[in-house]
Short mmCIF file of C-alpha atoms and ligand atoms in Angstrom, two decimals:
data_model
loop_
_atom_site.label_atom_id
_atom_site.label_comp_id
_atom_site.label_asym_id
_atom_site.label_seq_id
_atom_site.Cartn_x
_atom_site.Cartn_y
_atom_site.Cartn_z
CA MET J 1 0.00 0.00 0.00
CA ASN J 2 1.14 3.59 -0.71
CA ARG J 3 1.94 6.09 2.05
CA PHE J 4 -1.38 7.72 3.13
CA ILE J 5 -1.93 10.97 1.20
CA PRO J 6 -4.50 13.21 2.95
CA TYR J 7 -6.89 15.48 1.01
CA GLY J 8 -5.43 18.60 2.63
CA HIS J 9 -2.60 19.47 4.97
CA GLN J 10 -1.00 22.55 6.52
CA ARG J 11 2.58 23.55 5.78
CA ILE J 12 4.53 24.81 8.82
CA GLU J 13 8.17 25.76 8.28
CA GLU J 14 10.97 26.84 10.63
CA ASP J 15 10.35 30.57 10.05
CA ASP J 16 6.67 30.10 11.00
CA ILE J 17 7.76 28.49 14.27
CA GLN J 18 10.24 31.32 14.92
CA ALA J 19 7.55 33.95 14.32
CA VAL J 20 5.24 32.30 16.87
CA ALA J 21 8.08 31.84 19.40
CA GLU J 22 8.94 35.53 19.17
CA VAL J 23 5.41 36.55 20.16
CA LEU J 24 5.30 33.97 22.96
CA ARG J 25 8.35 35.70 24.44
CA SER J 26 6.69 39.14 24.25
CA ASP J 27 4.31 40.92 26.65
CA TRP J 28 1.14 40.37 24.62
CA ILE J 29 -0.04 36.93 23.68
CA THR J 30 -3.67 37.87 22.98
CA THR J 31 -4.95 41.00 21.20
CA GLY J 32 -1.52 42.59 20.98
CA PRO J 33 0.22 44.24 18.04
CA ALA J 34 0.33 41.10 15.84
CA VAL J 35 -3.50 41.04 15.56
CA GLY J 36 -3.67 44.52 14.01
CA ALA J 37 -0.63 43.84 11.84
CA PHE J 38 -2.19 40.63 10.49
CA GLU J 39 -5.51 42.40 9.83
CA LYS J 40 -3.68 45.13 7.89
CA SER J 41 -1.65 42.60 5.91
CA VAL J 42 -4.61 40.44 4.86
CA ALA J 43 -6.78 43.48 4.06
CA GLY J 44 -3.90 44.94 2.04
CA PHE J 45 -3.32 41.66 0.22
CA VAL J 46 -6.95 41.37 -0.89
CA GLY J 47 -7.48 45.10 -1.52
CA ALA J 48 -9.92 45.91 1.31
CA GLU J 49 -9.82 48.81 3.78
CA TYR J 50 -10.34 46.90 7.03
CA GLY J 51 -9.85 43.42 8.44
CA VAL J 52 -11.24 42.01 11.69
CA ALA J 53 -9.47 38.84 12.81
CA VAL J 54 -11.41 36.36 14.95
CA SER J 55 -11.08 32.87 16.37
CA SER J 56 -12.43 30.87 13.37
CA GLY J 57 -14.03 31.20 9.96
CA THR J 58 -17.33 30.30 11.63
CA ALA J 59 -16.90 33.16 14.14
CA ALA J 60 -16.09 35.42 11.17
CA LEU J 61 -19.35 34.44 9.44
CA HIS J 62 -21.30 35.11 12.65
CA THR J 63 -19.52 38.45 13.07
CA ALA J 64 -20.45 39.43 9.50
CA MET J 65 -24.09 38.52 10.17
CA TYR J 66 -24.05 40.71 13.29
CA ALA J 67 -22.36 43.56 11.39
CA ILE J 68 -25.24 43.85 8.93
CA GLY J 69 -27.85 43.62 11.67
CA VAL J 70 -29.50 40.33 10.67
CA GLY J 71 -32.01 39.14 13.27
CA HIS J 72 -35.34 37.43 13.94
CA GLY J 73 -37.68 37.51 10.97
CA ASP J 74 -34.90 38.12 8.45
CA GLU J 75 -33.89 35.75 5.66
CA VAL J 76 -30.44 35.24 4.19
CA ILE J 77 -30.03 33.39 0.90
CA VAL J 78 -27.27 30.76 1.08
CA PRO J 79 -26.20 28.03 -1.35
CA SER J 80 -27.02 24.50 -0.29
CA MET J 81 -23.65 23.18 -1.46
CA THR J 82 -21.42 24.49 1.33
CA PHE J 83 -20.12 23.65 4.78
CA ALA J 84 -22.85 23.84 7.43
CA ALA J 85 -21.20 26.86 9.11
CA THR J 86 -22.32 29.16 6.26
CA ALA J 87 -25.98 28.59 7.11
CA ASN J 88 -25.41 28.14 10.84
CA ALA J 89 -24.12 31.72 11.11
CA VAL J 90 -27.55 32.93 9.94
CA VAL J 91 -29.26 30.78 12.57
CA PHE J 92 -26.90 32.07 15.33
CA GLN J 93 -28.50 35.50 14.81
CA GLY J 94 -32.04 34.09 14.96
CA ALA J 95 -32.63 34.52 11.22
CA THR J 96 -33.63 31.98 8.56
CA PRO J 97 -31.28 30.61 5.92
CA VAL J 98 -33.05 30.23 2.58
CA PHE J 99 -31.32 27.48 0.64
CA CYS J 100 -30.57 28.20 -2.98
CA ASP J 101 -29.58 25.68 -5.63
CA VAL J 102 -26.20 25.75 -7.35
CA ASP J 103 -25.03 25.44 -10.93
CA ALA J 104 -24.51 21.72 -11.64
CA GLU J 105 -21.26 22.32 -13.53
CA THR J 106 -19.44 24.62 -11.05
CA LEU J 107 -21.40 24.06 -7.79
CA LEU J 108 -21.53 27.86 -7.36
CA ILE J 109 -24.72 29.63 -6.29
CA ASN J 110 -27.03 30.06 -9.28
CA PRO J 111 -28.01 33.77 -9.68
CA ASP J 112 -31.26 32.84 -11.50
CA VAL J 113 -32.38 30.79 -8.50
CA VAL J 114 -31.27 33.57 -6.11
CA GLU J 115 -33.81 35.87 -7.83
CA GLN J 116 -36.60 33.35 -7.20
CA LYS J 117 -35.75 33.13 -3.50
CA ILE J 118 -36.03 36.86 -2.72
CA THR J 119 -38.94 37.85 -0.47
CA SER J 120 -39.82 40.94 1.55
CA ALA J 121 -37.88 39.38 4.47
CA SER J 122 -34.63 38.95 2.50
CA LYS J 123 -31.73 40.84 4.02
CA ALA J 124 -28.60 39.45 2.37
CA ILE J 125 -27.13 37.06 -0.17
CA MET J 126 -24.25 34.89 1.00
CA ALA J 127 -22.12 33.65 -1.90
CA VAL J 128 -19.72 30.74 -1.36
CA ASP J 129 -16.66 30.47 -3.59
CA TYR J 130 -16.88 26.69 -3.61
CA ALA J 131 -13.52 24.90 -3.99
CA GLY J 132 -11.73 28.24 -4.57
CA GLN J 133 -13.58 29.50 -7.65
CA PRO J 134 -15.25 32.93 -7.29
CA CYS J 135 -19.01 33.13 -7.93
CA ASP J 136 -20.55 35.32 -10.63
CA TYR J 137 -20.20 38.51 -8.57
CA ASP J 138 -21.38 40.89 -11.31
CA ALA J 139 -24.71 39.06 -11.50
CA LEU J 140 -25.00 38.80 -7.70
CA ARG J 141 -24.11 42.49 -7.20
CA GLU J 142 -26.77 43.54 -9.69
CA ILE J 143 -29.43 41.42 -7.95
CA ALA J 144 -28.31 42.62 -4.49
CA ASP J 145 -28.38 46.31 -5.46
CA ARG J 146 -31.72 46.07 -7.26
CA ASN J 147 -33.30 44.43 -4.19
CA LYS J 148 -31.41 46.44 -1.55
CA LEU J 149 -29.68 43.37 -0.13
CA VAL J 150 -26.22 43.11 1.40
CA LEU J 151 -23.81 40.90 -0.52
CA ILE J 152 -21.53 38.72 1.60
CA ALA J 153 -18.80 36.43 0.29
CA ASP J 154 -18.00 33.28 2.22
CA ALA J 155 -14.49 33.15 0.77
CA CYS J 156 -13.22 30.49 3.17
CA HIS J 157 -12.06 28.56 0.07
CA SER J 158 -10.85 31.45 -2.06
CA LEU J 159 -8.18 33.58 -0.38
CA GLY J 160 -6.09 35.00 -3.25
CA ALA J 161 -8.64 34.24 -6.01
CA ALA J 162 -9.90 36.81 -8.54
CA TYR J 163 -12.96 37.44 -10.71
CA LYS J 164 -12.56 39.42 -13.96
CA GLY J 165 -9.20 40.64 -12.63
CA ARG J 166 -10.73 41.88 -9.35
CA LYS J 167 -9.60 40.23 -6.13
CA VAL J 168 -11.85 38.28 -3.79
CA GLY J 169 -12.11 40.73 -0.88
CA THR J 170 -13.26 43.58 -3.15
CA LEU J 171 -16.32 41.90 -4.68
CA ALA J 172 -18.81 41.83 -1.79
CA ASP J 173 -19.76 44.19 1.04
CA LEU J 174 -18.14 41.83 3.54
CA THR J 175 -15.80 38.93 2.76
CA VAL J 176 -15.05 36.08 5.15
CA PHE J 177 -11.87 33.98 5.27
CA SER J 178 -10.91 30.89 7.30
CA PHE J 179 -7.42 29.98 8.49
CA HIS J 180 -8.17 26.38 9.39
CA PRO J 181 -5.18 24.07 8.65
CA VAL J 182 -6.52 22.77 5.32
CA LYS J 183 -7.08 26.32 4.00
CA HIS J 184 -4.61 28.40 1.97
CA ILE J 185 -2.84 29.76 5.04
CA THR J 186 -3.38 28.76 8.64
CA THR J 187 -3.40 30.17 12.16
CA GLY J 188 -4.42 26.80 13.67
CA GLU J 189 -7.99 28.02 14.08
CA GLY J 190 -8.83 31.51 12.88
CA GLY J 191 -10.79 33.67 10.50
CA MET J 192 -11.20 37.21 9.26
CA VAL J 193 -13.84 39.51 7.81
CA VAL J 194 -12.68 42.22 5.42
CA THR J 195 -14.73 45.23 4.37
CA ASP J 196 -14.44 48.81 3.12
CA SER J 197 -17.13 50.02 5.53
CA PRO J 198 -15.99 51.85 8.72
CA GLN J 199 -19.42 51.18 10.29
CA TYR J 200 -19.22 47.41 9.77
CA HIS J 201 -15.61 47.51 10.97
CA ARG J 202 -16.59 49.24 14.23
CA ARG J 203 -19.46 46.86 14.92
CA MET J 204 -17.29 43.81 14.27
CA THR J 205 -14.37 44.83 16.54
CA MET J 206 -16.91 45.31 19.33
CA PHE J 207 -18.78 42.07 18.66
CA ARG J 208 -15.66 39.89 18.85
CA ASN J 209 -14.94 41.34 22.30
CA HIS J 210 -18.22 40.83 24.24
CA GLY J 211 -19.82 43.94 22.72
CA ILE J 212 -17.36 46.12 24.67
CA SER J 213 -16.37 49.37 23.02
CA THR J 214 -12.61 49.25 23.84
CA ASP J 215 -10.19 46.33 24.18
CA TYR J 216 -7.98 45.63 27.18
CA ARG J 217 -4.79 46.83 25.47
CA GLN J 218 -6.38 50.16 24.49
CA ARG J 219 -7.44 50.67 28.12
CA ALA J 220 -4.06 49.62 29.51
CA GLU J 221 -2.23 51.97 27.18
CA GLY J 222 -4.68 54.80 27.86
CA GLY J 223 -4.27 54.34 31.63
CA SER J 224 -8.00 53.77 32.13
CA TRP J 225 -10.06 50.94 33.63
CA PHE J 226 -13.46 52.15 32.41
CA TYR J 227 -15.36 50.17 29.80
CA GLU J 228 -18.94 49.68 28.78
CA MET J 229 -20.67 46.77 27.11
CA VAL J 230 -22.92 48.37 24.56
CA ASP J 231 -24.39 45.29 22.90
CA LEU J 232 -24.35 41.51 23.33
CA GLY J 233 -21.12 40.15 21.86
CA TYR J 234 -18.91 37.10 22.18
CA ASN J 235 -15.33 36.24 22.97
CA TYR J 236 -14.27 35.61 19.38
CA ARG J 237 -10.76 37.02 19.90
CA ILE J 238 -7.78 35.46 18.16
CA THR J 239 -4.37 35.39 19.86
CA ASP J 240 -1.26 37.35 18.94
CA PHE J 241 0.79 34.21 18.40
CA GLN J 242 -1.81 32.84 15.96
CA CYS J 243 -1.64 36.11 14.03
CA ALA J 244 2.17 35.93 13.99
CA LEU J 245 1.80 32.53 12.33
CA GLY J 246 -0.71 34.01 9.89
CA MET J 247 1.66 36.86 8.95
CA SER J 248 4.48 34.41 8.32
CA GLN J 249 2.20 32.16 6.23
CA LEU J 250 0.81 35.06 4.20
CA LYS J 251 4.27 35.75 2.72
CA LYS J 252 4.19 32.30 1.14
CA LEU J 253 0.62 32.46 -0.16
CA PRO J 254 1.37 33.48 -3.79
CA GLY J 255 3.82 30.59 -4.22
CA TRP J 256 1.42 28.14 -2.60
CA ILE J 257 -1.45 29.24 -4.84
CA LYS J 258 0.77 28.73 -7.89
CA ARG J 259 1.58 25.21 -6.71
CA ARG J 260 -2.13 24.42 -6.16
CA GLN J 261 -2.85 25.60 -9.71
CA GLU J 262 -0.03 23.42 -11.10
CA ILE J 263 -1.43 20.38 -9.30
CA ALA J 264 -4.90 21.15 -10.68
CA SER J 265 -3.49 21.34 -14.24
CA ARG J 266 -1.80 17.98 -13.77
CA TYR J 267 -5.10 16.45 -12.63
CA ASP J 268 -6.97 18.18 -15.48
CA ARG J 269 -4.60 16.79 -18.09
CA ALA J 270 -4.99 13.30 -16.66
CA PHE J 271 -8.78 13.32 -16.29
CA ASN J 272 -10.14 15.45 -19.13
CA GLY J 273 -11.94 13.16 -21.56
CA LEU J 274 -11.50 10.16 -19.27
CA GLY J 275 -14.92 8.44 -19.48
CA PRO J 276 -16.47 8.37 -16.02
CA ILE J 277 -14.45 11.26 -14.54
CA GLU J 278 -15.37 14.89 -15.06
CA PRO J 279 -13.49 17.68 -13.25
CA LEU J 280 -15.77 20.55 -12.14
CA ALA J 281 -16.11 23.33 -14.72
CA VAL J 282 -14.00 26.49 -14.37
CA THR J 283 -15.31 29.70 -15.94
CA SER J 284 -12.95 31.60 -18.21
CA ASN J 285 -12.95 34.91 -16.30
CA VAL J 286 -11.66 33.74 -12.91
CA SER J 287 -8.42 32.89 -11.18
CA HIS J 288 -9.31 29.68 -9.30
CA VAL J 289 -7.13 29.01 -6.23
CA TYR J 290 -8.10 25.34 -5.68
CA HIS J 291 -8.78 24.90 -2.01
CA LEU J 292 -10.35 21.67 -3.31
CA TYR J 293 -9.98 19.67 -6.50
CA VAL J 294 -13.36 18.05 -7.08
CA ILE J 295 -14.27 15.45 -9.69
CA LYS J 296 -17.72 14.20 -10.68
CA LEU J 297 -18.13 10.48 -11.30
CA ARG J 298 -20.59 9.32 -13.92
CA GLY J 299 -22.03 5.84 -14.36
CA ILE J 300 -20.06 4.50 -11.41
CA GLU J 301 -20.99 4.48 -7.74
CA ARG J 302 -19.15 7.25 -5.88
CA ASP J 303 -18.97 5.39 -2.58
CA LYS J 304 -17.39 2.36 -4.26
CA VAL J 305 -14.66 4.58 -5.70
CA PHE J 306 -14.32 6.39 -2.35
CA ASN J 307 -13.79 3.08 -0.52
CA SER J 308 -11.25 1.71 -2.96
CA LEU J 309 -9.26 4.98 -2.91
CA ARG J 310 -9.25 5.09 0.89
CA ALA J 311 -8.15 1.44 0.96
CA ALA J 312 -5.27 2.39 -1.34
CA GLY J 313 -4.13 5.17 1.03
CA ILE J 314 -5.64 8.13 -0.83
CA GLY J 315 -7.45 10.50 1.56
CA VAL J 316 -10.38 11.42 -0.63
CA ASN J 317 -13.35 13.27 0.84
CA VAL J 318 -16.85 14.47 -0.02
CA HIS J 319 -17.58 18.23 0.07
CA TYR J 320 -20.46 18.51 0.92
CA ILE J 321 -23.75 16.93 1.97
CA PRO J 322 -26.21 19.66 0.84
CA VAL J 323 -26.85 21.60 4.03
CA HIS J 324 -30.65 21.53 3.72
CA LEU J 325 -30.52 17.72 4.04
CA HIS J 326 -28.92 17.74 7.51
CA PRO J 327 -31.33 16.56 10.24
CA PHE J 328 -31.05 19.88 12.12
CA TYR J 329 -32.31 21.87 9.12
CA ARG J 330 -35.00 19.34 8.25
CA GLU J 331 -36.33 19.46 11.81
CA ARG J 332 -35.93 23.19 12.55
CA PHE J 333 -36.78 24.64 9.13
CA GLY J 334 -38.70 21.83 7.38
CA THR J 335 -36.20 21.52 4.52
CA ARG J 336 -36.33 18.33 2.43
CA GLU J 337 -35.22 16.49 -0.70
CA GLY J 338 -36.18 18.13 -3.96
CA MET J 339 -35.55 21.70 -2.76
CA CYS J 340 -32.15 22.02 -4.46
CA PRO J 341 -32.14 19.36 -7.21
CA ALA J 342 -28.78 20.22 -8.79
CA ALA J 343 -26.95 20.17 -5.43
CA GLU J 344 -28.68 16.92 -4.47
CA THR J 345 -27.82 15.15 -7.75
CA VAL J 346 -24.22 16.30 -7.93
CA TYR J 347 -23.64 15.51 -4.24
CA GLU J 348 -24.02 11.80 -5.11
CA GLN J 349 -21.27 12.09 -7.74
CA ILE J 350 -18.53 14.23 -6.20
CA LEU J 351 -15.19 13.34 -4.73
CA SER J 352 -12.43 15.70 -3.51
CA LEU J 353 -8.93 14.52 -4.38
CA PRO J 354 -5.78 15.43 -2.40
CA MET J 355 -4.87 19.09 -2.94
CA PHE J 356 -2.24 20.98 -0.94
CA PRO J 357 1.02 22.71 -1.92
CA ALA J 358 3.37 20.14 -0.38
CA LEU J 359 2.11 17.37 -2.72
CA THR J 360 4.92 16.33 -5.05
CA ASN J 361 4.35 15.52 -8.72
CA GLU J 362 5.01 11.91 -7.75
CA ASP J 363 2.19 12.07 -5.15
CA VAL J 364 -0.15 13.57 -7.75
CA ASP J 365 0.74 10.86 -10.26
CA THR J 366 0.10 8.21 -7.60
CA VAL J 367 -3.36 9.69 -6.98
CA ILE J 368 -4.04 9.79 -10.73
CA SER J 369 -3.09 6.18 -11.31
CA VAL J 370 -5.06 4.91 -8.29
CA VAL J 371 -8.13 6.91 -9.39
CA ARG J 372 -7.84 5.56 -12.95
CA GLU J 373 -7.63 2.03 -11.61
CA ALA J 374 -10.60 2.55 -9.26
CA VAL J 375 -12.89 3.69 -12.09
CA SER J 376 -11.72 1.18 -14.69
C1 PLP B 401 -17.29 27.32 3.01
C2 PLP B 401 -16.87 27.35 4.45
N1 PLP B 401 -17.40 28.28 5.26
C3 PLP B 401 -17.05 28.35 6.56
C4 PLP B 401 -16.15 27.49 7.12
C5 PLP B 401 -15.82 27.58 8.58
O1 PLP B 401 -14.48 27.88 8.83
P1 PLP B 401 -13.78 27.45 10.19
O2 PLP B 401 -13.51 25.97 10.11
O3 PLP B 401 -12.51 28.24 10.20
O4 PLP B 401 -14.69 27.80 11.31
C6 PLP B 401 -15.57 26.51 6.32
C7 PLP B 401 -14.60 25.57 6.91
O5 PLP B 401 -14.31 24.51 6.46
C8 PLP B 401 -15.94 26.43 4.95
O6 PLP B 401 -15.43 25.49 4.15
#
């Protein structure tokens, strides 16, 4: 059997460890100078004015929902083909996620279906850049503006991607990133919301710190003990040493994206035109950053292929069970089969292959030959 190849894996190098050690030896290990520096660096990298770093991508989604004032009685349109956290963030605020079907070729939210889902209770559209490919933001922006909705990008898969030459981070009113270990860069756990809006920025910095209007460091440096909690918030703070890791990782992001794209091309060349395997479609006007490399299997049972690949040491995965089919959503919101037919059909066919920058060409060729064998 081959060495086990996971579907995703972080890359931590000596300089990353040094960067973290340096902060651990300093005075501030939480909400110190590295947090602000990391926020500035990520916002600068993606072309946004402000960044608010928090403890996870999920916390970042919740913080974005709070920023726009979503609450009871409101609806937010979300694609069904995503990780549960996208929809959960809507529920955290007491609002209702309205599940929208995706395009069967790209698995990105379908703007035509978005239109059909808009009601007088709609407050926002949440786009998910599935696998690392940006959605059709021109179409979504037009729909959002015409219906006075906020446009949010769940860009947990797409840090560094671009649409029509414009970077993810500049395409929506708020954009959310995750720094979980399988993502493009990691802080262990961590996330960030970027925006150009000073109002959203102010609300979010408060929300991640219990709804308190100043943080401890600001008070310590200002020589004051006084603080007020002005709204209900959470402890969603990220630590300084996590942000030091993030800063160190960010320097390597362009090279790592290039490597992900090379791996994707190698897979594409191997699988294009290969009977039962069909890589997901990529539109011509995007720079896809391949958080995931997803194939569709036709005329062959996905789970059979999944099992034989796992048995051969290839860490394939399935992203995702359509969120509206999870028991929680069925029971709480009455969602059911048939609501998002494209997502439901394609879910049965998809498989995510190993994709991370440290994969060697030899690893990729091993995956290709085992996949070919499994479908033959
Ligand atoms: C599309 C999407 N949104 C949100 C999240 C949540 O991010 P985190 O794991 O950092 O909380 C993930 C994580 O996998 C994701 O894939």
